[in-house]
Amino acid sequence: ISKSGAYVTPDSCSVLPSVTNMSLRDCAKDLGIKNLTDPERGIEAGTKYMAKLREHFTDAATPLDTLCFTLAAYNAGLGHVFDARKLAKQQGLNPNVWFDHTEKALELLQYRKYSKHAKYGYCRASETLPYVRDIMLQELIYWEILEADRKRKAESEKNKK
């Protein structure tokens, strides 16, 4: 997650983009974490903040949807995800499903026609949607690698016998 959000360059001072995230800073403060530029403290705060965000999406259709909502809230802000879910319902989409439903509503919040009626206003969905998609793709690749490794090990054990 930090890799997807960091946009690290060789001359970067920090790989923690969320140090500028006010909600993360508030969460870290509540947890007594003072130095978010320390990678261990930043990861600790980010992990706890993600868990706190996830609690808002217990009604998501699947665990995958819960993860997508949580990632979107981490990137765009919880209020924008609430707005998108409300708009999804208004648009006849399922507010408990991310792909092809709430993500479409979040995209609409880039446009004044929709954002002017949203409690939290305009949302930079052009940043949030690729963020969520990139992380989900990385997770899929990770699980495919683990599965291929598991099969390779099983085949190796079978050939030893």
mmCIF file of C-alpha atoms in Angstrom:
data_model
loop_
_atom_site.group_PDB
_atom_site.id
_atom_site.type_symbol
_atom_site.label_atom_id
_atom_site.label_comp_id
_atom_site.label_asym_id
_atom_site.label_seq_id
_atom_site.Cartn_x
_atom_site.Cartn_y
_atom_site.Cartn_z
ATOM 1 C CA ILE A 1 0.000 0.000 0.000
ATOM 2 C CA SER A 2 2.775 2.407 0.844
ATOM 3 C CA LYS A 3 4.471 1.576 -2.470
ATOM 4 C CA SER A 4 1.296 2.427 -4.396
ATOM 5 C CA GLY A 5 0.855 5.726 -2.624
ATOM 6 C CA ALA A 6 4.449 6.822 -2.222
ATOM 7 C CA TYR A 7 5.559 7.716 -5.716
ATOM 8 C CA VAL A 8 9.092 7.286 -4.427
ATOM 9 C CA THR A 9 11.894 9.054 -6.244
ATOM 10 C CA PRO A 10 15.597 8.659 -5.509
ATOM 11 C CA ASP A 11 15.699 12.051 -3.807
ATOM 12 C CA SER A 12 12.557 11.501 -1.718
ATOM 13 C CA CYS A 13 12.831 12.340 1.954
ATOM 14 C CA SER A 14 10.118 9.871 2.900
ATOM 15 C CA VAL A 15 8.332 6.887 1.451
ATOM 16 C CA LEU A 16 5.301 7.686 3.562
ATOM 17 C CA PRO A 17 2.953 9.857 1.507
ATOM 18 C CA SER A 18 0.279 9.664 4.136
ATOM 19 C CA VAL A 19 2.272 11.797 6.544
ATOM 20 C CA THR A 20 0.300 14.608 4.948
ATOM 21 C CA ASN A 21 -2.980 12.759 5.486
ATOM 22 C CA MET A 22 -4.682 14.678 8.306
ATOM 23 C CA SER A 23 -6.830 11.722 9.349
ATOM 24 C CA LEU A 24 -3.778 9.488 9.608
ATOM 25 C CA ARG A 25 -1.980 12.128 11.649
ATOM 26 C CA ASP A 26 -4.988 12.431 13.953
ATOM 27 C CA CYS A 27 -5.153 8.643 14.299
ATOM 28 C CA ALA A 28 -1.424 8.480 15.049
ATOM 29 C CA LYS A 29 -1.845 11.203 17.658
ATOM 30 C CA ASP A 30 -4.703 9.253 19.283
ATOM 31 C CA LEU A 31 -2.443 6.179 19.364
ATOM 32 C CA GLY A 32 0.441 8.139 20.870
ATOM 33 C CA ILE A 33 2.572 7.761 17.717
ATOM 34 C CA LYS A 34 4.595 10.927 17.302
ATOM 35 C CA ASN A 35 7.122 10.424 14.519
ATOM 36 C CA LEU A 36 5.374 9.361 11.303
ATOM 37 C CA THR A 37 8.582 9.837 9.328
ATOM 38 C CA ASP A 38 10.006 6.822 11.168
ATOM 39 C CA PRO A 39 9.011 3.946 8.830
ATOM 40 C CA GLU A 40 8.094 1.583 11.680
ATOM 41 C CA ARG A 41 5.863 4.172 13.354
ATOM 42 C CA GLY A 42 4.355 5.196 10.010
ATOM 43 C CA ILE A 43 3.515 1.585 9.128
ATOM 44 C CA GLU A 44 2.074 1.033 12.599
ATOM 45 C CA ALA A 45 -0.103 4.135 12.310
ATOM 46 C CA GLY A 46 -1.150 3.300 8.750
ATOM 47 C CA THR A 47 -2.106 -0.258 9.696
ATOM 48 C CA LYS A 48 -4.163 0.880 12.668
ATOM 49 C CA TYR A 49 -5.773 3.608 10.609
ATOM 50 C CA MET A 50 -6.722 1.090 7.898
ATOM 51 C CA ALA A 51 -8.298 -1.152 10.551
ATOM 52 C CA LYS A 52 -10.250 1.842 11.865
ATOM 53 C CA LEU A 53 -11.476 2.686 8.348
ATOM 54 C CA ARG A 54 -12.444 -0.948 7.654
ATOM 55 C CA GLU A 55 -14.885 -0.837 10.588
ATOM 56 C CA HIS A 56 -17.074 1.527 8.546
ATOM 57 C CA PHE A 57 -17.678 -1.055 5.810
ATOM 58 C CA THR A 58 -19.078 -4.075 7.632
ATOM 59 C CA ASP A 59 -22.065 -3.988 5.273
ATOM 60 C CA ALA A 60 -19.948 -4.437 2.132
ATOM 61 C CA ALA A 61 -21.048 -7.320 -0.084
ATOM 62 C CA THR A 62 -17.791 -9.273 0.174
ATOM 63 C CA PRO A 63 -14.426 -9.063 1.937
ATOM 64 C CA LEU A 64 -12.986 -7.872 -1.385
ATOM 65 C CA ASP A 65 -15.466 -4.996 -1.427
ATOM 66 C CA THR A 66 -14.569 -4.170 2.180
ATOM 67 C CA LEU A 67 -10.907 -3.967 1.189
ATOM 68 C CA CYS A 68 -11.652 -1.748 -1.826
ATOM 69 C CA PHE A 69 -13.816 0.632 0.229
ATOM 70 C CA THR A 70 -11.103 0.785 2.890
ATOM 71 C CA LEU A 71 -8.378 1.539 0.343
ATOM 72 C CA ALA A 72 -10.517 4.222 -1.288
ATOM 73 C CA ALA A 73 -11.213 5.804 2.101
ATOM 74 C CA TYR A 74 -7.519 5.709 2.969
ATOM 75 C CA ASN A 75 -6.660 7.472 -0.284
ATOM 76 C CA ALA A 76 -9.580 9.873 -0.824
ATOM 77 C CA GLY A 77 -11.038 10.206 2.646
ATOM 78 C CA LEU A 78 -13.855 8.424 4.402
ATOM 79 C CA GLY A 79 -16.379 11.156 3.624
ATOM 80 C CA HIS A 80 -15.882 10.819 -0.129
ATOM 81 C CA VAL A 81 -16.532 7.079 0.064
ATOM 82 C CA PHE A 82 -19.699 7.757 2.070
ATOM 83 C CA ASP A 83 -20.762 10.262 -0.603
ATOM 84 C CA ALA A 84 -20.002 7.738 -3.364
ATOM 85 C CA ARG A 85 -22.038 5.028 -1.678
ATOM 86 C CA LYS A 86 -24.984 7.392 -1.301
ATOM 87 C CA LEU A 87 -24.662 8.469 -4.940
ATOM 88 C CA ALA A 88 -24.377 4.830 -6.066
ATOM 89 C CA LYS A 89 -27.723 4.096 -4.456
ATOM 90 C CA GLN A 90 -29.252 7.193 -6.083
ATOM 91 C CA GLN A 91 -27.917 6.009 -9.452
ATOM 92 C CA GLY A 92 -29.500 2.559 -9.042
ATOM 93 C CA LEU A 93 -26.137 0.945 -8.332
ATOM 94 C CA ASN A 94 -25.305 -1.303 -5.391
ATOM 95 C CA PRO A 95 -23.637 0.814 -2.687
ATOM 96 C CA ASN A 96 -22.244 -2.331 -1.040
ATOM 97 C CA VAL A 97 -20.254 -3.397 -4.114
ATOM 98 C CA TRP A 98 -17.094 -1.611 -5.224
ATOM 99 C CA PHE A 99 -16.323 -2.679 -8.802
ATOM 100 C CA ASP A 100 -18.746 -1.337 -11.422
ATOM 101 C CA HIS A 101 -20.934 0.198 -8.708
ATOM 102 C CA THR A 102 -19.503 2.469 -6.009
ATOM 103 C CA GLU A 103 -16.321 3.066 -8.004
ATOM 104 C CA LYS A 104 -18.504 4.501 -10.798
ATOM 105 C CA ALA A 105 -20.242 6.787 -8.325
ATOM 106 C CA LEU A 106 -16.898 7.922 -6.903
ATOM 107 C CA GLU A 107 -15.805 8.801 -10.424
ATOM 108 C CA LEU A 108 -18.916 10.972 -10.831
ATOM 109 C CA LEU A 109 -17.860 13.016 -7.789
ATOM 110 C CA GLN A 110 -15.190 14.606 -9.993
ATOM 111 C CA TYR A 111 -17.939 16.488 -11.773
ATOM 112 C CA ARG A 112 -19.644 19.559 -10.370
ATOM 113 C CA LYS A 113 -23.068 18.236 -11.395
ATOM 114 C CA TYR A 114 -22.652 15.547 -8.720
ATOM 115 C CA SER A 115 -20.102 16.960 -6.280
ATOM 116 C CA LYS A 116 -22.160 20.078 -5.558
ATOM 117 C CA HIS A 117 -24.811 17.833 -3.962
ATOM 118 C CA ALA A 118 -22.317 15.707 -2.016
ATOM 119 C CA LYS A 119 -21.695 16.408 1.653
ATOM 120 C CA TYR A 120 -17.896 16.238 1.174
ATOM 121 C CA GLY A 121 -17.868 17.790 -2.300
ATOM 122 C CA TYR A 122 -15.410 17.257 -5.100
ATOM 123 C CA CYS A 123 -13.283 14.086 -5.065
ATOM 124 C CA ARG A 124 -10.070 13.447 -7.019
ATOM 125 C CA ALA A 125 -11.267 10.046 -8.153
ATOM 126 C CA SER A 126 -8.726 10.128 -10.982
ATOM 127 C CA GLU A 127 -6.141 9.427 -8.263
ATOM 128 C CA THR A 128 -8.167 7.139 -6.020
ATOM 129 C CA LEU A 129 -9.521 4.734 -8.636
ATOM 130 C CA PRO A 130 -6.085 3.787 -10.052
ATOM 131 C CA TYR A 131 -4.752 3.556 -6.476
ATOM 132 C CA VAL A 132 -7.386 0.956 -5.551
ATOM 133 C CA ARG A 133 -7.034 -0.920 -8.856
ATOM 134 C CA ASP A 134 -3.225 -1.021 -8.635
ATOM 135 C CA ILE A 135 -3.251 -2.427 -5.116
ATOM 136 C CA MET A 136 -5.888 -5.016 -5.991
ATOM 137 C CA LEU A 137 -3.847 -6.064 -9.025
ATOM 138 C CA GLN A 138 -0.736 -6.370 -6.869
ATOM 139 C CA GLU A 139 -2.670 -8.524 -4.405
ATOM 140 C CA LEU A 140 -3.917 -10.779 -7.201
ATOM 141 C CA ILE A 141 -0.390 -11.205 -8.529
ATOM 142 C CA TYR A 142 0.876 -11.921 -5.017
ATOM 143 C CA TRP A 143 -1.715 -14.685 -4.489
ATOM 144 C CA GLU A 144 -0.964 -16.186 -7.909
ATOM 145 C CA ILE A 145 2.744 -16.296 -7.059
ATOM 146 C CA LEU A 146 1.993 -17.964 -3.719
ATOM 147 C CA GLU A 147 -0.252 -20.520 -5.387
ATOM 148 C CA ALA A 148 2.360 -21.293 -8.072
ATOM 149 C CA ASP A 149 4.999 -21.676 -5.359
ATOM 150 C CA ARG A 150 2.726 -23.985 -3.362
ATOM 151 C CA LYS A 151 2.144 -26.159 -6.461
ATOM 152 C CA ARG A 152 5.867 -26.209 -7.252
ATOM 153 C CA LYS A 153 6.696 -27.357 -3.716
ATOM 154 C CA ALA A 154 3.986 -30.025 -3.784
ATOM 155 C CA GLU A 155 5.282 -31.323 -7.124
ATOM 156 C CA SER A 156 8.832 -31.329 -5.796
ATOM 157 C CA GLU A 157 7.761 -33.353 -2.732
ATOM 158 C CA LYS A 158 5.834 -35.756 -4.965
ATOM 159 C CA ASN A 159 8.899 -36.311 -7.165
ATOM 160 C CA LYS A 160 11.088 -37.043 -4.116
ATOM 161 C CA LYS A 161 8.923 -40.042 -3.231
#
